[in-house]
Coordinates of C-alpha atoms in Angstrom, one line a residue:
Chain A
M3 CA 0.1 0.0 -0.1
S4 CA 2.8 2.5 1.1
D5 CA 4.8 1.4 -1.8
K6 CA 2.0 2.2 -3.7
H7 CA 1.8 5.5 -2.4
S8 CA 5.2 6.4 -2.9
F9 CA 5.4 5.3 -6.3
E10 CA 2.3 7.4 -7.2
K11 CA 3.8 10.4 -5.3
S12 CA 7.0 10.4 -7.1
F13 CA 5.1 9.2 -10.5
R14 CA 3.2 12.7 -9.7
E15 CA 6.6 14.4 -8.5
V16 CA 8.1 13.4 -12.1
R17 CA 5.1 14.2 -14.0
T18 CA 5.3 17.8 -12.8
M19 CA 9.1 18.2 -12.9
M20 CA 8.2 16.6 -16.6
R21 CA 5.7 19.6 -17.2
M22 CA 8.0 22.2 -15.4
I23 CA 10.5 21.3 -18.1
V24 CA 8.4 21.4 -21.0
L25 CA 6.8 24.6 -20.3
L26 CA 10.3 25.9 -19.2
F27 CA 11.5 24.8 -23.0
L28 CA 8.4 26.3 -24.7
A29 CA 8.9 29.6 -22.9
I30 CA 12.7 29.2 -24.6
S31 CA 12.0 28.4 -28.1
G32 CA 8.8 30.5 -28.2
V33 CA 11.4 33.9 -27.4
L34 CA 14.3 32.7 -29.7
L35 CA 11.6 32.0 -32.4
F36 CA 10.0 35.4 -31.8
V37 CA 13.7 36.8 -31.8
L38 CA 14.1 35.0 -35.1
F39 CA 11.3 35.9 -36.7
D40 CA 11.4 39.7 -35.7
P41 CA 15.0 40.4 -34.3
D42 CA 14.4 44.1 -33.9
L43 CA 11.0 43.3 -31.5
S44 CA 9.5 46.0 -34.0
S45 CA 6.1 44.2 -33.4
F46 CA 6.4 45.2 -29.5
Q47 CA 6.7 48.8 -30.9
S48 CA 4.3 49.5 -33.5
A49 CA 1.2 47.9 -31.6
R50 CA -1.1 50.1 -29.9
P51 CA 0.6 51.3 -26.9
A52 CA -2.6 51.6 -24.7
S53 CA -2.9 48.0 -24.9
V54 CA 0.5 47.3 -23.7
V55 CA -0.4 49.5 -20.6
N56 CA -3.7 47.8 -19.9
V57 CA -1.4 44.2 -19.7
Q58 CA 0.5 45.6 -17.3
D59 CA -2.4 47.0 -15.5
S60 CA -4.0 43.8 -15.1
L61 CA -0.6 42.0 -14.0
D62 CA -0.3 44.5 -11.4
Q63 CA -3.8 43.7 -10.2
G64 CA -3.1 40.2 -10.1
L65 CA -0.2 40.5 -8.3
V66 CA -0.9 43.2 -5.7
D67 CA -3.3 41.5 -3.7
A68 CA -5.0 44.6 -2.1
D69 CA -5.6 46.0 -5.4
Y70 CA -7.4 42.8 -6.5
D71 CA -10.6 43.2 -5.2
A72 CA -10.7 46.9 -5.7
I73 CA -14.0 48.6 -5.9
E74 CA -14.4 52.3 -7.4
N75 CA -17.6 54.5 -7.5
G76 CA -19.3 51.2 -6.2
I77 CA -18.0 48.7 -8.8
H78 CA -16.2 46.0 -8.5
L79 CA -13.6 46.8 -10.7
R80 CA -12.4 42.9 -11.3
T81 CA -15.9 42.0 -12.5
G82 CA -18.1 45.2 -13.0
F83 CA -20.5 43.6 -10.1
V84 CA -22.1 46.4 -8.4
E85 CA -20.6 46.3 -5.0
A86 CA -23.6 45.3 -2.5
E87 CA -24.1 42.9 0.5
G88 CA -23.0 39.3 -0.9
L89 CA -20.9 40.8 -3.7
M90 CA -17.9 38.3 -3.1
T91 CA -20.2 35.4 -2.6
V92 CA -21.6 36.3 -6.6
V93 CA -18.1 36.9 -7.5
N94 CA -16.6 33.4 -6.1
N95 CA -19.8 31.3 -7.4
C96 CA -20.9 33.3 -10.8
T97 CA -17.3 33.6 -12.8
N98 CA -16.0 30.4 -12.7
C99 CA -17.1 29.4 -16.2
H100 CA -18.5 32.5 -17.8
S101 CA -18.2 36.2 -17.6
A102 CA -19.4 38.3 -15.2
K103 CA -20.9 40.6 -18.0
L104 CA -22.9 37.5 -19.0
V105 CA -24.8 38.5 -15.4
T106 CA -24.2 42.5 -15.3
Q107 CA -26.0 42.6 -18.9
N108 CA -29.0 40.8 -18.0
R109 CA -32.0 41.9 -15.7
M110 CA -34.5 39.3 -13.9
T111 CA -36.8 38.7 -10.9
R112 CA -35.7 36.7 -7.9
E113 CA -37.7 34.1 -9.7
G114 CA -36.1 34.6 -13.2
W115 CA -32.6 34.7 -11.6
E116 CA -33.5 31.2 -9.3
A117 CA -35.1 29.6 -12.9
T118 CA -31.4 30.3 -14.5
I119 CA -29.8 29.0 -11.3
R120 CA -32.0 25.7 -11.5
W121 CA -31.1 25.5 -15.5
M122 CA -27.5 25.6 -15.1
Q123 CA -27.6 23.6 -12.2
E124 CA -29.7 20.9 -14.4
T125 CA -27.9 21.2 -17.5
Q126 CA -24.5 23.2 -17.1
K127 CA -22.6 21.8 -14.4
L128 CA -23.6 24.6 -11.9
W129 CA -23.1 23.3 -8.1
D130 CA -25.2 23.2 -5.1
L131 CA -25.1 26.5 -3.8
G132 CA -26.0 25.3 -0.2
N133 CA -26.3 28.3 1.9
N134 CA -25.3 30.8 -0.4
E135 CA -28.2 30.5 -3.0
A136 CA -30.0 32.9 -0.8
I137 CA -27.2 35.3 -0.5
I138 CA -26.8 35.4 -4.6
L139 CA -30.7 35.2 -5.1
D140 CA -30.9 38.2 -2.9
Y141 CA -28.0 40.4 -4.7
L142 CA -29.2 39.5 -7.8
A143 CA -32.9 40.5 -7.2
A144 CA -31.7 43.6 -5.5
N145 CA -29.2 44.7 -8.2
Y146 CA -30.2 43.4 -11.3
A147 CA -33.8 43.4 -11.4
P148 CA -35.8 44.4 -14.3
E149 CA -37.1 47.8 -14.9
D150 CA -40.4 48.8 -16.5
T151 CA -39.3 50.6 -19.3
G152 CA -42.3 50.5 -21.8
R153 CA -42.2 50.1 -25.7
R154 CA -39.3 51.4 -27.0
A155 CA -36.4 53.7 -24.9
N156 CA -35.6 57.2 -26.1
L157 CA -32.6 57.2 -28.2
A158 CA -29.5 57.7 -25.8
D159 CA -25.9 58.8 -25.9
I160 CA -26.1 60.4 -29.4
E161 CA -23.3 62.0 -30.6
W162 CA -24.2 64.8 -32.8
Y163 CA -22.0 65.7 -35.7
V164 CA -22.1 67.7 -39.2
L165 CA -23.0 65.5 -41.8
E166 CA -20.8 65.9 -44.8
E167 CA -22.2 64.5 -48.1
S168 CA -21.2 60.5 -48.2
S169 CA -18.8 59.3 -51.1
D170 CA -21.0 56.2 -51.8
Chain B
M2 CA -2.5 30.0 -36.7
K3 CA 0.3 28.4 -38.2
R4 CA 3.2 30.0 -36.9
R5 CA 1.7 29.4 -33.0
Q6 CA 1.6 25.6 -34.1
F7 CA 4.8 25.8 -35.6
V8 CA 6.1 27.2 -32.2
R9 CA 4.4 24.6 -30.2
R10 CA 5.9 21.9 -32.2
S11 CA 9.0 22.7 -32.6
G12 CA 9.6 23.3 -28.6
L13 CA 8.2 19.5 -28.4
A14 CA 10.5 18.6 -31.0
S15 CA 13.7 20.5 -29.3
L16 CA 13.0 19.0 -26.1
A17 CA 11.8 15.7 -27.1
A18 CA 15.7 15.7 -29.2
L19 CA 17.7 16.6 -26.0
L20 CA 15.9 14.0 -23.9
G21 CA 16.2 11.5 -27.1
T22 CA 13.0 9.8 -25.6
E23 CA 9.1 11.0 -26.7
I24 CA 7.3 13.2 -24.4
V25 CA 4.7 11.5 -22.9
Y26 CA 2.5 14.0 -21.8
G27 CA 3.2 16.2 -24.7
A28 CA -0.5 15.4 -25.7
N29 CA -1.6 17.3 -22.4
L30 CA 0.4 20.3 -23.2
P31 CA -2.7 22.6 -24.4
E32 CA -5.0 21.7 -21.8
G33 CA -2.5 24.1 -19.2
L34 CA -1.1 26.1 -22.3
P35 CA -3.6 27.8 -23.8
L36 CA -2.4 29.2 -27.5
L37 CA -0.6 32.6 -27.0
G38 CA -3.3 34.1 -29.3
L39 CA -6.0 33.1 -27.2
Q40 CA -4.6 35.3 -23.7
D41 CA -3.9 38.3 -25.7
P42 CA -6.2 40.9 -23.6
D43 CA -7.6 42.8 -26.5
P44 CA -10.2 41.1 -28.5
F45 CA -10.1 43.6 -31.3
K46 CA -6.6 42.4 -32.0
L47 CA -7.4 38.7 -31.0
F48 CA -10.0 38.8 -33.7
D49 CA -9.3 41.5 -35.9
K50 CA -12.1 43.4 -35.0
D51 CA -12.7 47.1 -35.6
P52 CA -12.2 48.8 -32.2
G53 CA -16.1 50.2 -32.6
M54 CA -17.4 47.1 -32.1
T55 CA -19.1 46.2 -29.1
V56 CA -18.0 43.8 -26.8
L57 CA -21.0 41.8 -24.7
N58 CA -19.4 39.1 -23.4
D59 CA -15.6 38.2 -23.0
K60 CA -16.4 34.5 -21.5
P61 CA -17.6 33.2 -23.7
W62 CA -16.8 36.0 -26.7
N63 CA -19.8 37.5 -27.6
I64 CA -19.1 40.6 -30.0
E65 CA -21.6 42.5 -31.7
A66 CA -21.5 45.8 -34.5
K67 CA -23.1 48.9 -34.5
A68 CA -25.4 50.0 -37.6
H69 CA -23.1 52.2 -39.0
L70 CA -20.3 49.8 -39.0
L71 CA -22.8 47.4 -41.3
D72 CA -22.7 50.0 -44.3
D73 CA -20.8 47.4 -46.5
A74 CA -22.6 45.3 -49.2
I75 CA -20.8 42.5 -48.2
T76 CA -19.6 42.5 -44.4
P77 CA -15.9 42.2 -43.7
N78 CA -14.9 40.3 -41.0
K79 CA -14.1 42.9 -38.9
F80 CA -17.4 44.2 -38.5
M81 CA -18.8 40.5 -38.2
F82 CA -20.4 39.8 -35.1
I83 CA -19.4 37.1 -32.6
R84 CA -21.6 34.6 -31.0
N85 CA -20.5 31.9 -29.3
N86 CA -22.1 29.4 -26.6
G87 CA -18.6 27.6 -25.4
K88 CA -15.0 28.1 -25.8
I89 CA -13.2 28.5 -29.1
P90 CA -11.2 25.3 -30.4
E91 CA -7.8 25.4 -30.2
G92 CA -4.9 23.6 -31.5
I93 CA -6.7 23.1 -35.1
D94 CA -4.8 20.5 -37.2
L95 CA -5.7 20.8 -40.9
N96 CA -4.2 17.4 -41.7
T97 CA -6.1 15.6 -39.2
W98 CA -9.5 17.4 -39.4
S99 CA -12.3 15.6 -40.7
L100 CA -16.1 15.3 -41.0
T101 CA -18.2 12.8 -40.4
I102 CA -21.4 12.3 -41.5
D103 CA -23.6 9.7 -39.5
G104 CA -27.3 9.3 -37.6
E105 CA -30.1 7.1 -37.9
A106 CA -30.7 8.0 -41.7
V107 CA -27.7 7.6 -43.4
Q108 CA -27.1 4.4 -45.4
A109 CA -23.6 3.7 -43.6
P110 CA -21.5 6.6 -41.6
K111 CA -18.7 8.1 -43.9
T112 CA -16.0 10.5 -43.0
Y113 CA -14.1 13.1 -45.4
S114 CA -11.1 14.7 -44.7
L115 CA -11.0 18.3 -45.7
E116 CA -8.8 17.8 -48.5
A117 CA -11.4 15.1 -50.1
L118 CA -14.3 17.8 -49.5
K119 CA -12.4 20.2 -51.4
S120 CA -11.6 18.1 -54.5
R121 CA -14.6 15.3 -54.9
F122 CA -17.5 18.2 -54.7
P123 CA -18.1 20.9 -56.8
R124 CA -17.8 24.7 -55.0
Y125 CA -20.2 27.3 -54.6
T126 CA -20.4 31.1 -54.0
Y127 CA -23.4 32.7 -51.9
Q128 CA -23.4 35.7 -50.2
L129 CA -25.6 34.8 -47.1
T130 CA -27.4 36.6 -44.3
L131 CA -26.8 35.1 -41.1
E132 CA -28.5 37.0 -38.2
C133 CA -28.3 35.9 -34.4
G134 CA -31.8 34.5 -33.5
G135 CA -31.4 36.9 -30.1
N136 CA -30.8 40.1 -32.3
G137 CA -32.7 43.2 -30.6
R138 CA -33.1 41.1 -27.5
S139 CA -32.3 44.3 -25.5
E140 CA -35.5 46.0 -26.3
F141 CA -37.7 43.1 -24.9
N142 CA -39.5 44.1 -21.8
P143 CA -39.5 42.2 -19.6
P144 CA -36.1 41.3 -20.6
A145 CA -35.3 38.4 -22.1
K146 CA -32.3 36.5 -20.6
G147 CA -28.8 36.4 -22.4
N148 CA -26.7 38.3 -24.4
Q149 CA -28.3 41.7 -24.5
W150 CA -27.8 42.0 -28.5
T151 CA -28.8 45.3 -29.6
V152 CA -29.1 45.7 -33.7
G153 CA -25.7 44.5 -34.5
A154 CA -25.6 40.7 -34.7
V155 CA -26.2 40.3 -38.2
S156 CA -24.1 40.1 -41.1
C157 CA -23.9 39.2 -45.2
A158 CA -20.8 37.9 -46.2
T159 CA -19.9 35.6 -49.0
W160 CA -19.2 31.9 -48.2
T161 CA -17.5 29.6 -50.7
G162 CA -17.8 25.4 -49.9
V163 CA -19.5 22.4 -51.1
R164 CA -23.5 21.9 -51.3
L165 CA -24.2 19.5 -48.4
R166 CA -27.0 18.1 -50.7
D167 CA -24.2 16.9 -52.7
I168 CA -22.5 15.4 -49.7
L169 CA -25.4 13.7 -48.5
E170 CA -26.1 12.6 -52.2
D171 CA -22.8 10.9 -52.1
V172 CA -23.2 9.1 -48.6
G173 CA -27.2 7.8 -49.2
I174 CA -29.7 8.9 -46.6
T175 CA -32.7 6.8 -46.4
D176 CA -36.2 7.9 -46.4
E177 CA -36.4 8.4 -42.8
A178 CA -34.6 11.5 -42.8
V179 CA -36.0 14.2 -40.8
Y180 CA -33.5 16.7 -39.3
I181 CA -29.7 17.1 -40.0
G182 CA -27.9 17.8 -36.2
Y183 CA -24.2 19.5 -36.5
H184 CA -21.5 18.2 -34.0
A185 CA -18.1 20.3 -33.5
A186 CA -14.9 21.1 -31.7
D187 CA -16.0 23.7 -29.3
T188 CA -15.8 23.1 -25.9
H189 CA -18.0 23.2 -22.9
L190 CA -17.6 26.5 -20.3
S191 CA -17.4 24.1 -17.6
G192 CA -14.9 22.2 -19.0
A193 CA -16.8 18.9 -18.6
P194 CA -15.7 17.0 -22.0
E195 CA -18.9 15.1 -22.0
L196 CA -21.0 18.3 -22.9
E197 CA -21.4 19.9 -26.0
P198 CA -22.0 23.8 -26.0
I199 CA -24.1 23.4 -28.7
S200 CA -25.8 21.0 -31.2
R201 CA -28.4 22.4 -33.5
G202 CA -29.3 22.2 -37.1
V203 CA -32.2 22.4 -39.8
P204 CA -34.9 20.0 -41.2
I205 CA -33.6 18.2 -44.3
A206 CA -35.6 20.3 -47.1
K207 CA -33.6 23.3 -46.1
A208 CA -30.3 21.3 -45.7
L209 CA -30.8 20.3 -49.2
Q210 CA -31.2 23.6 -50.6
D211 CA -28.5 25.0 -53.1
E212 CA -27.3 27.4 -50.5
T213 CA -26.7 25.4 -47.8
L214 CA -23.4 25.0 -47.8
V215 CA -20.4 23.3 -46.0
A216 CA -18.1 26.7 -46.3
F217 CA -14.0 26.4 -46.3
Q218 CA -14.1 30.2 -47.4
M219 CA -15.4 33.3 -46.3
N220 CA -15.1 36.6 -48.2
G221 CA -12.4 34.6 -50.3
K222 CA -10.2 33.4 -47.8
D223 CA -9.9 30.9 -44.9
I224 CA -12.5 31.2 -42.4
P225 CA -11.4 33.3 -39.4
L226 CA -11.3 31.0 -35.9
A227 CA -14.0 32.8 -34.3
H228 CA -16.1 32.1 -37.6
G229 CA -15.7 28.5 -37.5
F230 CA -12.2 27.5 -39.1
P231 CA -11.6 25.4 -40.8
L232 CA -15.0 24.2 -41.5
R233 CA -18.9 25.8 -40.8
L234 CA -22.0 24.9 -41.8
V235 CA -24.0 27.8 -43.6
A236 CA -27.5 28.0 -43.6
G237 CA -28.5 31.5 -44.6
G238 CA -31.6 33.1 -43.6
W239 CA -32.3 31.3 -40.5
P240 CA -31.0 31.8 -37.3
A241 CA -27.4 32.1 -37.5
S242 CA -26.8 29.4 -34.7
A243 CA -28.0 26.9 -37.3
S244 CA -24.8 27.5 -38.9
G245 CA -22.5 25.2 -37.0
K246 CA -18.7 26.7 -36.7
W247 CA -16.1 23.8 -36.6
L248 CA -18.1 21.4 -37.9
N249 CA -16.6 17.7 -37.4
R250 CA -19.6 15.8 -37.4
L251 CA -23.4 16.0 -39.1
S252 CA -25.8 13.6 -37.8
V253 CA -28.6 12.7 -40.7
R254 CA -31.6 12.4 -38.0
N255 CA -34.6 10.3 -38.1
I256 CA -36.8 12.8 -35.3
V257 CA -36.1 16.4 -34.8
H258 CA -32.7 16.8 -34.0
D259 CA -32.8 17.2 -29.8
G260 CA -28.9 18.3 -29.6
E261 CA -27.9 21.2 -27.1
K262 CA -29.9 24.2 -27.5
M263 CA -32.8 23.0 -29.9
T264 CA -34.9 22.4 -26.7
G265 CA -36.2 24.7 -24.0
S266 CA -36.5 28.4 -24.3
S267 CA -33.5 28.3 -26.8
Y268 CA -33.8 29.7 -30.2
R269 CA -37.4 29.0 -29.6
V270 CA -40.6 31.2 -29.5
P271 CA -44.2 30.9 -28.5
C272 CA -45.9 29.0 -31.0
E273 CA -49.3 31.2 -30.9
P274 CA -49.4 34.9 -29.8
V275 CA -49.0 35.4 -26.0
A276 CA -48.6 38.4 -23.5
P277 CA -45.5 39.9 -23.0
G278 CA -43.5 37.8 -20.4
E279 CA -46.1 35.2 -19.9
K280 CA -44.7 31.4 -18.8
V281 CA -45.3 29.2 -21.9
A282 CA -45.3 25.5 -21.7
N283 CA -42.4 23.7 -23.0
E284 CA -44.7 21.7 -25.8
D285 CA -46.2 25.0 -26.8
M286 CA -42.7 26.4 -27.9
C287 CA -41.6 26.2 -31.6
I288 CA -38.6 26.4 -33.1
I289 CA -37.3 29.5 -34.8
E290 CA -36.8 28.5 -38.9
S291 CA -36.6 31.5 -41.2
M292 CA -36.0 34.5 -39.7
P293 CA -38.4 37.6 -40.1
V294 CA -38.1 40.8 -42.1
K295 CA -36.1 43.1 -41.0
S296 CA -34.1 46.2 -41.7
L297 CA -31.5 48.5 -40.6
I298 CA -30.5 51.8 -41.4
T299 CA -26.2 51.8 -41.9
Y300 CA -25.8 55.2 -43.3
P301 CA -25.7 58.0 -42.3
K302 CA -24.4 57.1 -38.4
T303 CA -26.9 58.5 -35.8
G304 CA -26.3 61.9 -34.7
A305 CA -26.3 64.0 -38.0
T306 CA -27.1 67.3 -37.9
L307 CA -27.5 69.2 -41.4
P308 CA -28.6 72.9 -42.6
L309 CA -32.5 73.3 -43.4
G310 CA -33.2 72.9 -46.8
K311 CA -30.8 70.0 -47.3
A312 CA -32.2 66.5 -48.6
L313 CA -30.8 63.7 -46.0
N314 CA -29.4 60.4 -48.2
F315 CA -29.9 57.4 -46.5
R316 CA -29.2 53.6 -46.8
G317 CA -29.0 50.2 -45.4
H318 CA -30.2 46.9 -45.8
A319 CA -33.0 44.3 -45.2
W320 CA -33.4 41.2 -45.3
A321 CA -36.5 38.7 -44.7
G322 CA -35.1 35.0 -43.8
E323 CA -36.4 32.7 -47.0
L324 CA -38.4 35.3 -48.4
T325 CA -37.2 38.1 -50.4
V326 CA -38.1 42.2 -49.5
K327 CA -40.3 43.4 -52.0
S328 CA -40.5 47.3 -51.0
M329 CA -39.3 49.6 -48.3
E330 CA -40.9 52.8 -46.9
Y331 CA -39.1 55.6 -44.6
S332 CA -40.8 58.2 -41.9
I333 CA -39.3 61.0 -40.5
D334 CA -42.2 61.5 -38.3
F335 CA -42.6 58.7 -35.9
G336 CA -44.6 56.7 -38.5
A337 CA -47.5 58.7 -38.8
T338 CA -46.7 59.1 -42.8
W339 CA -44.5 56.8 -45.1
Q340 CA -42.7 57.4 -48.0
G341 CA -41.4 54.7 -50.5
C342 CA -37.9 54.2 -51.5
S343 CA -36.3 52.1 -53.8
V344 CA -34.8 48.7 -52.6
K345 CA -32.1 46.3 -54.6
A346 CA -32.7 43.0 -55.5
P347 CA -30.1 40.2 -53.6
A348 CA -26.9 38.9 -54.8
N349 CA -28.4 35.7 -54.7
R350 CA -31.2 34.1 -53.0
L351 CA -30.6 34.3 -48.9
A352 CA -28.6 37.4 -49.3
W353 CA -29.8 40.9 -47.7
Q354 CA -30.5 43.6 -50.3
R355 CA -29.4 47.4 -50.4
F356 CA -32.2 50.0 -50.1
Q357 CA -31.5 53.8 -50.5
G358 CA -33.4 57.0 -50.0
S359 CA -33.6 60.7 -49.9
A360 CA -35.7 62.5 -47.2
Q361 CA -36.4 66.3 -47.0
F362 CA -37.5 68.1 -43.4
P363 CA -39.8 70.9 -43.4
K364 CA -38.6 72.9 -40.7
K365 CA -35.9 72.9 -38.0
G366 CA -35.9 70.4 -35.2
Y367 CA -35.5 66.7 -33.9
Y368 CA -36.3 63.8 -36.5
E369 CA -36.0 60.3 -36.6
L370 CA -35.9 58.4 -39.6
W371 CA -37.2 55.4 -39.4
V372 CA -37.5 52.8 -42.4
R373 CA -39.6 49.2 -42.4
A374 CA -39.2 46.7 -45.2
T375 CA -42.4 44.3 -46.2
D376 CA -41.3 40.8 -47.0
S377 CA -42.9 39.1 -50.5
Q378 CA -45.7 37.6 -48.5
G379 CA -47.2 41.4 -47.2
N380 CA -45.3 40.9 -44.0
A381 CA -44.0 44.2 -42.7
Q382 CA -42.0 45.1 -40.1
P383 CA -44.0 46.0 -36.7
M384 CA -43.2 49.5 -35.3
V385 CA -43.0 47.9 -31.5
L386 CA -41.2 45.1 -30.4
P387 CA -44.2 42.5 -29.6
G388 CA -41.8 41.8 -26.2

C-alpha cells in the first residue's frame, strides 16, 4: 500500500517536473523563435501602446492582493459587479465558467434568477450553492432587477455631428 | 494559427531531441497552456475586429457591430459579429480535421478529410445573411435572458464551400431523414468533456437547398477562427446558430434533432401569440426557422445634423429570411406618414438587399428617420417590438 503511494507520489513529482521542463523549454523556444522572426522586436513597438499599458495594469492587479478586489464608484473593478451585500459570494460562484458580463447585462426577477440557477444546475454543471444560494439570489434580485421601460426607450448617448456628403 | 502551431511543435521537438525520448505528456500540453493568441487581452486584435465593435461578453466571447459599421454591401470580417456558446477550439490541425456524416438516416456513416471535401465536390459561393436569433433582444420588456444584443448581430459575407446536398447524396440518406444536427470542436464553459456547448441543425428540406453549404472560405479567404475555421455549416436566412462553426460531424436524424440548444427556451418562441413575459409550456414553444423581415439604416450614423433645406441621403440593408424584401418605406414623423424608397434585388437568394432614399425636412427640429421593410408575403416590420 505505502509502496504504491510512494510510487504514485514520485510519479506525480516526475510528472510535475516534466511539465515544468516542458513549459520552460516552450517559453525559451518561443522567445528564440520570436527573436528569429522579429529580431528588432518591432512588433512590440508598432502595436497600440494603450493595450500594452492595459496588460501591465492587469498584471499588477493580479500581483498586488489589495488591488485585486478593488472597488471604485460602487463597482467591483475586476468583474464590473455592483458593490452590495453578497458581492464576493456572487463573484466566487458566478464567474468560474462564464464572464460576469453575462450576469450584469441581464435583468431578472428573483424567480427569474432562480430559474436560471436551476437551469445551470440541471444542464450546465453548476454545483449546489447551499446556503450561498439565498445570498446570491438576494444580491441579484436587488441589484439586477428588471425596470419597466415601456415599449421603446428614447435614443440615448447620441453623438451629434455635422453630416458631410457621403462618397458612396 | 500556423505559426503558433509551429512554435509549439518545435518546442516539443527540441525537448524530445534533447532527452532522446518521446514526450509522454506532450499531448496534454494544450490543456494547461492555451495558445498565446487566445490569451491576448485585446479582443479587437485577437479576432481582427474594428475597435468600434461592442464586446457583450468575454467568457464566452460575444461581440456585436453597430448599425453604421454594417454599411458595406458584403460584410468584412472586422465588422462581423461573434456569437459563441462555448470556448473556441484550440490547436486545430488541418491535416487531421475530418467531417463525419452519421445518424439514424444514413445508409452507412462516412468520413471525409478536408482535402477530400474540397476536391470531390463542386464549389459554390453565395452571399448569405446570418443573423443571431437573439438580435434586437435588448429591447424586450420584460427582458429576455442572455446576451443583450442591440442591432448589430447580423452579417452578410460571401461563403464558399460545397453543397451539403452533394455530400448527403454521396453518403446516401434514407427516407427516414427528418433533420440534420451538427457537432463541432468547441468546448463547454464548465470544462465538462461530455457536454456540447451547442448542437443545432435544420430540417432536411433546408439542408438540401442549393445555398446550404459546408463552407471553408469566408470572403474568399480561410474562415477566421472565431467564425468556424476550418469548416462551417452555413444555412442563410435562419438563426445563425443553425450554421454550426468548427464542424466535424453531421448527424442525419430520423427525428427533429434534439441536441444542445434545440429544446427549452433556446432559439424557440411561443407558437401562439402571448402577453409579454407570459410563461409558456415547453410543448407550446416552436423552433425559430426562417428569420422575420427586418431592415437596418447603416448610413448616416445616428446623430447627423444638417442645414435646413438640405436633403438627407440614407441607405441600409433589408432581409427577410427565406423570403425577399419587396418594398421599403421611410418615415420622419414616428410612423404617421410613410414614403416609398428603392430596394435592390439580392446578390443571390438569402442575401440581404440594399435600400436607399432621400428625405426632406419641413422645419428645424429633432427627427428620427425610420424605415420599414415588407417581405414578399406582405409582412412588414412591426412598429414596436412585440416583447
